[in-house]
Tab-separated table of C-alpha atoms and ligand atoms in Angstrom:
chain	number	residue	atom	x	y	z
K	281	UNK	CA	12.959	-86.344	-71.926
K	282	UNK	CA	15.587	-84.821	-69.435
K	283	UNK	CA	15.084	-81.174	-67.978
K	284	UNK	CA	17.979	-78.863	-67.707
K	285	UNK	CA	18.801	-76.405	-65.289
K	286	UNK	CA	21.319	-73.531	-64.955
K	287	UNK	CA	24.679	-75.720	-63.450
K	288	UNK	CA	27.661	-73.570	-61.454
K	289	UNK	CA	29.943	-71.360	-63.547
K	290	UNK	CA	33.115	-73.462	-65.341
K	291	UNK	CA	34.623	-69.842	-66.577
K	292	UNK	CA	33.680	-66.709	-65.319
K	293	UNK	CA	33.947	-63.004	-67.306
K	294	UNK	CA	36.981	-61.934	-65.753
K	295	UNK	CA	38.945	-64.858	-67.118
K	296	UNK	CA	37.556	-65.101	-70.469
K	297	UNK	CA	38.125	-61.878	-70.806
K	298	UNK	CA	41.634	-62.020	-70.109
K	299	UNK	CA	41.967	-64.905	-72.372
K	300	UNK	CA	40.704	-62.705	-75.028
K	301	UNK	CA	43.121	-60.395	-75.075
K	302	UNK	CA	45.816	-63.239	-75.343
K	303	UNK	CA	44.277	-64.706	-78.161
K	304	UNK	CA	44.105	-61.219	-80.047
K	305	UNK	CA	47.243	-60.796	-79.704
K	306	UNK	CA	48.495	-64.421	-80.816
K	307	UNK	CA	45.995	-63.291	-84.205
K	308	UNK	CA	47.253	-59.932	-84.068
K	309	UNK	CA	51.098	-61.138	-84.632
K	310	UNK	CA	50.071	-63.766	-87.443
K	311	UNK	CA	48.162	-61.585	-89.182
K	312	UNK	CA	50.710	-58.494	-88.884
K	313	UNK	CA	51.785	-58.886	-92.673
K	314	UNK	CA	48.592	-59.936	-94.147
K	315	UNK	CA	44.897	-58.934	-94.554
K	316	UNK	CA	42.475	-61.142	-92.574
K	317	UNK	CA	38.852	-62.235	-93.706
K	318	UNK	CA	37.242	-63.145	-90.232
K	319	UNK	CA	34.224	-65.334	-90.626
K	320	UNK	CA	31.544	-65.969	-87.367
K	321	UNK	CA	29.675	-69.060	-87.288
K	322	UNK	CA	26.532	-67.749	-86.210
K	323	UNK	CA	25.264	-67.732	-83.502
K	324	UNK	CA	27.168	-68.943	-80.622
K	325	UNK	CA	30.794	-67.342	-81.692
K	326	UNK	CA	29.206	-63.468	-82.145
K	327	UNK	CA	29.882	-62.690	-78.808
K	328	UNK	CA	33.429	-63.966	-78.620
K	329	UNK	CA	34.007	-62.379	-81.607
K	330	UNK	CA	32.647	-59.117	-81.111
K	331	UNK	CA	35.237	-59.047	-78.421
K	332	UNK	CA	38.210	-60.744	-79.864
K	333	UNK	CA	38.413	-58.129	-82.477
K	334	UNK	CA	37.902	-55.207	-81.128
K	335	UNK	CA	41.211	-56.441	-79.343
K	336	UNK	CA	42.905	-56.941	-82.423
K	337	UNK	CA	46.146	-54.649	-82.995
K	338	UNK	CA	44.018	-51.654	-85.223
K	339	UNK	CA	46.628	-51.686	-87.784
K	340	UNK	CA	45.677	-55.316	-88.939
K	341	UNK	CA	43.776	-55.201	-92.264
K	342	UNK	CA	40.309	-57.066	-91.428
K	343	UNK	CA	37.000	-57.608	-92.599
K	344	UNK	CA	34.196	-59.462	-91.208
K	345	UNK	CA	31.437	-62.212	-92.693
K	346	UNK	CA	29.267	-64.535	-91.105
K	347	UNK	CA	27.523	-68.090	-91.942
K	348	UNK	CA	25.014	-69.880	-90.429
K	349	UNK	CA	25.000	-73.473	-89.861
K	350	UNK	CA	22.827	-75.945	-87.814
K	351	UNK	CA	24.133	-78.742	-86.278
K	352	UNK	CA	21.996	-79.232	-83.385
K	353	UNK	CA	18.516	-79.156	-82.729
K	354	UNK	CA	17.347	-78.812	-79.154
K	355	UNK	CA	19.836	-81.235	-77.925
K	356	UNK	CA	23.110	-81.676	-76.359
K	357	UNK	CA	24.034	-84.487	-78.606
K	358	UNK	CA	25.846	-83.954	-82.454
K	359	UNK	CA	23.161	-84.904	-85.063
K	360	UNK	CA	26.278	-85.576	-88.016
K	361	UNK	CA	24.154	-83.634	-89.748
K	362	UNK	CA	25.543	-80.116	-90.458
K	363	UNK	CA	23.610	-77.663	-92.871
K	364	UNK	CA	24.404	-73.866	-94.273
K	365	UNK	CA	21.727	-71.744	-93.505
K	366	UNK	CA	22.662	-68.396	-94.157
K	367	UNK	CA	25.769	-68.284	-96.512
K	368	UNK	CA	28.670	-65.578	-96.562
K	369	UNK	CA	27.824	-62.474	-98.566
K	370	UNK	CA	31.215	-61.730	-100.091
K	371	UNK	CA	33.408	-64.012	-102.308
K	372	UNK	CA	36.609	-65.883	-100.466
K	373	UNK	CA	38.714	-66.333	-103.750
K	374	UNK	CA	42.513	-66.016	-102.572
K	375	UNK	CA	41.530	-64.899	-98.955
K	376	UNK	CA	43.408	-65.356	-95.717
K	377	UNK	CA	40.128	-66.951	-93.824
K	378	UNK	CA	40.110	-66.910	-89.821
K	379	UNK	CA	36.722	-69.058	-88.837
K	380	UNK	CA	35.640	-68.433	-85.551
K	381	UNK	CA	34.050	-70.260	-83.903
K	382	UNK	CA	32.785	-70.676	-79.964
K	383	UNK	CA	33.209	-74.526	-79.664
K	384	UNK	CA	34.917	-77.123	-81.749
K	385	UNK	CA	32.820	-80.602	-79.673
K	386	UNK	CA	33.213	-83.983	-82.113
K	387	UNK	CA	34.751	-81.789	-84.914
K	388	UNK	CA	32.140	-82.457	-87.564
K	389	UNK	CA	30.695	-78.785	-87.969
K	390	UNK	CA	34.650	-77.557	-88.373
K	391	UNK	CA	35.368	-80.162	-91.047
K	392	UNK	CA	32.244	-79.787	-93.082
K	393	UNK	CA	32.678	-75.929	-93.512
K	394	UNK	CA	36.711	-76.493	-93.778
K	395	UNK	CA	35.353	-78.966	-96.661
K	396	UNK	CA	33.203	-76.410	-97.971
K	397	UNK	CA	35.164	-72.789	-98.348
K	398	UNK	CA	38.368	-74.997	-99.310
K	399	UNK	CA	36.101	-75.493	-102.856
K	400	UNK	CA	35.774	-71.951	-102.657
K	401	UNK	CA	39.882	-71.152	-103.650
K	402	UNK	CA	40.729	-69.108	-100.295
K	403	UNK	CA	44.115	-68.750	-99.672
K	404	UNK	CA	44.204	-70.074	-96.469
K	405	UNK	CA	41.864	-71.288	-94.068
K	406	UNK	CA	42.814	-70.698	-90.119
K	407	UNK	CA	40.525	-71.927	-87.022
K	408	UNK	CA	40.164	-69.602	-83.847
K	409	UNK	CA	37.899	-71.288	-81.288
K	410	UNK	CA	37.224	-69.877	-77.893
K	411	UNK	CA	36.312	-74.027	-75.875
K	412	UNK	CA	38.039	-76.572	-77.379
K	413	UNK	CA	36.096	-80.220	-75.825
K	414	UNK	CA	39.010	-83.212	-76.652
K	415	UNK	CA	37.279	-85.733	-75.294
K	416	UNK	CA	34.623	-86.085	-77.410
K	417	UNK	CA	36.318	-85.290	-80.943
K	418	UNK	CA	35.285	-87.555	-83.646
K	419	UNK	CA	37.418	-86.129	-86.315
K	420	UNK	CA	41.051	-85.377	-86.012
K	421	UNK	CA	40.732	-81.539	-86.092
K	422	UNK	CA	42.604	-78.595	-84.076
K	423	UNK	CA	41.985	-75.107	-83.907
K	424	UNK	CA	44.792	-73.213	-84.905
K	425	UNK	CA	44.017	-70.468	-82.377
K	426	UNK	CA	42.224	-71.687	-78.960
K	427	UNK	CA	41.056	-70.363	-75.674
K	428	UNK	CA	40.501	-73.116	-73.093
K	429	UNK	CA	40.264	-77.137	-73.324
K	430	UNK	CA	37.122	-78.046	-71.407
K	431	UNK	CA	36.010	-81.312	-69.733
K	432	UNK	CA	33.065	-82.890	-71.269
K	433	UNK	CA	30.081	-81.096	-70.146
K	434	UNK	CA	28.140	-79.175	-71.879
K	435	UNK	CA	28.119	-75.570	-71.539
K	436	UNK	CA	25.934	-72.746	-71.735
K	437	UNK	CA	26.683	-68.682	-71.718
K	438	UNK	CA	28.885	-66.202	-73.497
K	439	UNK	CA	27.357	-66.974	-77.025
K	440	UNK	CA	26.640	-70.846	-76.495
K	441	UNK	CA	23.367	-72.458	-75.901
K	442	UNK	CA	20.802	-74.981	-75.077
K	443	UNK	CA	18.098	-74.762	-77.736
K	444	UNK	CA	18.462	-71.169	-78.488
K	445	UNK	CA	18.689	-69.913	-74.615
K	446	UNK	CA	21.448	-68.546	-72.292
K	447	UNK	CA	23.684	-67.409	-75.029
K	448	UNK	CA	23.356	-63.949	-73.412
K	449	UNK	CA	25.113	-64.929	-69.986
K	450	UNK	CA	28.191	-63.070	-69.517
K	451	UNK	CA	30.042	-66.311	-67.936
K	452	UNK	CA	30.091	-69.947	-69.165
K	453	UNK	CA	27.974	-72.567	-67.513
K	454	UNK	CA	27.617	-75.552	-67.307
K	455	UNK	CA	24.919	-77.048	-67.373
K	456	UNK	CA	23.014	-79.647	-65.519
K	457	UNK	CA	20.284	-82.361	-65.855
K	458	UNK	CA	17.418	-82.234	-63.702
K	459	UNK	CA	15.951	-85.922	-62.893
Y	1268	LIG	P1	30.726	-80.244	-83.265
Y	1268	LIG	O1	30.262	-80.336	-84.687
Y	1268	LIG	O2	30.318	-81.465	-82.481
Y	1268	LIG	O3	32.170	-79.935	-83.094
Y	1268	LIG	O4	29.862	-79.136	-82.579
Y	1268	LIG	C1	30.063	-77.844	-82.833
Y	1268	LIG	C2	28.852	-77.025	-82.465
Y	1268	LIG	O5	28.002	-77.694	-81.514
Y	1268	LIG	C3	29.287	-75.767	-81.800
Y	1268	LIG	O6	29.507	-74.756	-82.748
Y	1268	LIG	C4	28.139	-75.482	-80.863
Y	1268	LIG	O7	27.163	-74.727	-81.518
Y	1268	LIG	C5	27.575	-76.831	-80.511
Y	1268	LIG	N1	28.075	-77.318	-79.200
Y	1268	LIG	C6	28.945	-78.301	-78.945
Y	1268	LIG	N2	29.176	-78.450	-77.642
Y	1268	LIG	C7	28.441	-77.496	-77.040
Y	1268	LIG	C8	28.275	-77.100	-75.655
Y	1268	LIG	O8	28.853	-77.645	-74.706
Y	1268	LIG	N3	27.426	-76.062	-75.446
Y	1268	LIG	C9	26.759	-75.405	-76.442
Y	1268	LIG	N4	26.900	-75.735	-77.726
Y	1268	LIG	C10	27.731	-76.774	-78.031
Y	1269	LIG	MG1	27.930	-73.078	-83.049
């Protein structure tokens, strides 16, 4: 069993934040004509998302929802095995849906919920993911909307975790194995 520890900081408040603010306005400009239905994977994208819309242009007609899924235990590897947990409280029918979410690693999580609201008759379905990690994609997926490409390390901070921990750091991590 490895032992993690706290690693050095891969991208710090200042830039995210800045990135932020670019990304709102990318979502801002698609969504200028059209109401959005923003749904948060819970939990690492609430607090990108709690920030990337309240820096979405106000006149942009928006509503939020939220789903839980599990895709990882307390590990840094992908299981393949992605569950709902906590479903969306309102009905998608004929909705422009933005998923956000804080990571999109092998893809798998991304293309079973894709799989899952496109049942559901939405209009459209658009990805906005803060860290996209290449490297280790499994499906062919690509978030529509992105903040950063990452190397392949896993990180901690700014929403995302290690088995439930560090998701209230205000920078991202990364984070490193203790022999
Ligand atoms: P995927 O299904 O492999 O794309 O993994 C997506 C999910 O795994 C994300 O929503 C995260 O919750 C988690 N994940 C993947 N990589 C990392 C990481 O580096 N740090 C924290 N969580 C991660
Ligand atoms: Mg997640």
């Amino acid at each position: 069993m490895n032992k993690y520890e706290l690693g050095g900081v891969l991208l710090g408040r200042d830039v995210i934040k800045n990135k932020v603010k670019e990304l709102a306005k990318e979502i801002s400009l698609y969504y200028k004509n059209k109401p959005v239905h923003v749904i948060g994977v819970l939990k690492g994208s609430v607090i990108f998302l709690s920030d990337l819309v309240r820096e979405v242009d106000r006149s942009i007609q928006m509503k939020l929802d939220f789903l839980s899924v599990s895709s990882y235990g307390a590990s840094t590897k992908s299981s393949g095995v992605v569950k709902i947990n906590k479903d969306l409280d309102e009905s998608v029918v004929n909705k422009n849906l933005l998923i956000v979410e804080d990571i999109v690693d092998t893809g798998l999580t991304l293309q079973y919920l894709i799989n899952i609201l496109r049942e559901r008759s939405p209009k459209e379905i658009k990805v906005c993911s803060l860290l996209d990690k290449p490297e280790r994609r499994i499906v062919d997926l690509k978030a529509d909307f992105y903040g950063f490409t990452i190397p392949d390390e896993f990180v901690v901070g700014y929403g995302l975790d290690y088995g439930g921990y560090w998701r209230n750091l205000p920078d991202i991590h990364i984070l490193r194995k203790v022999d």
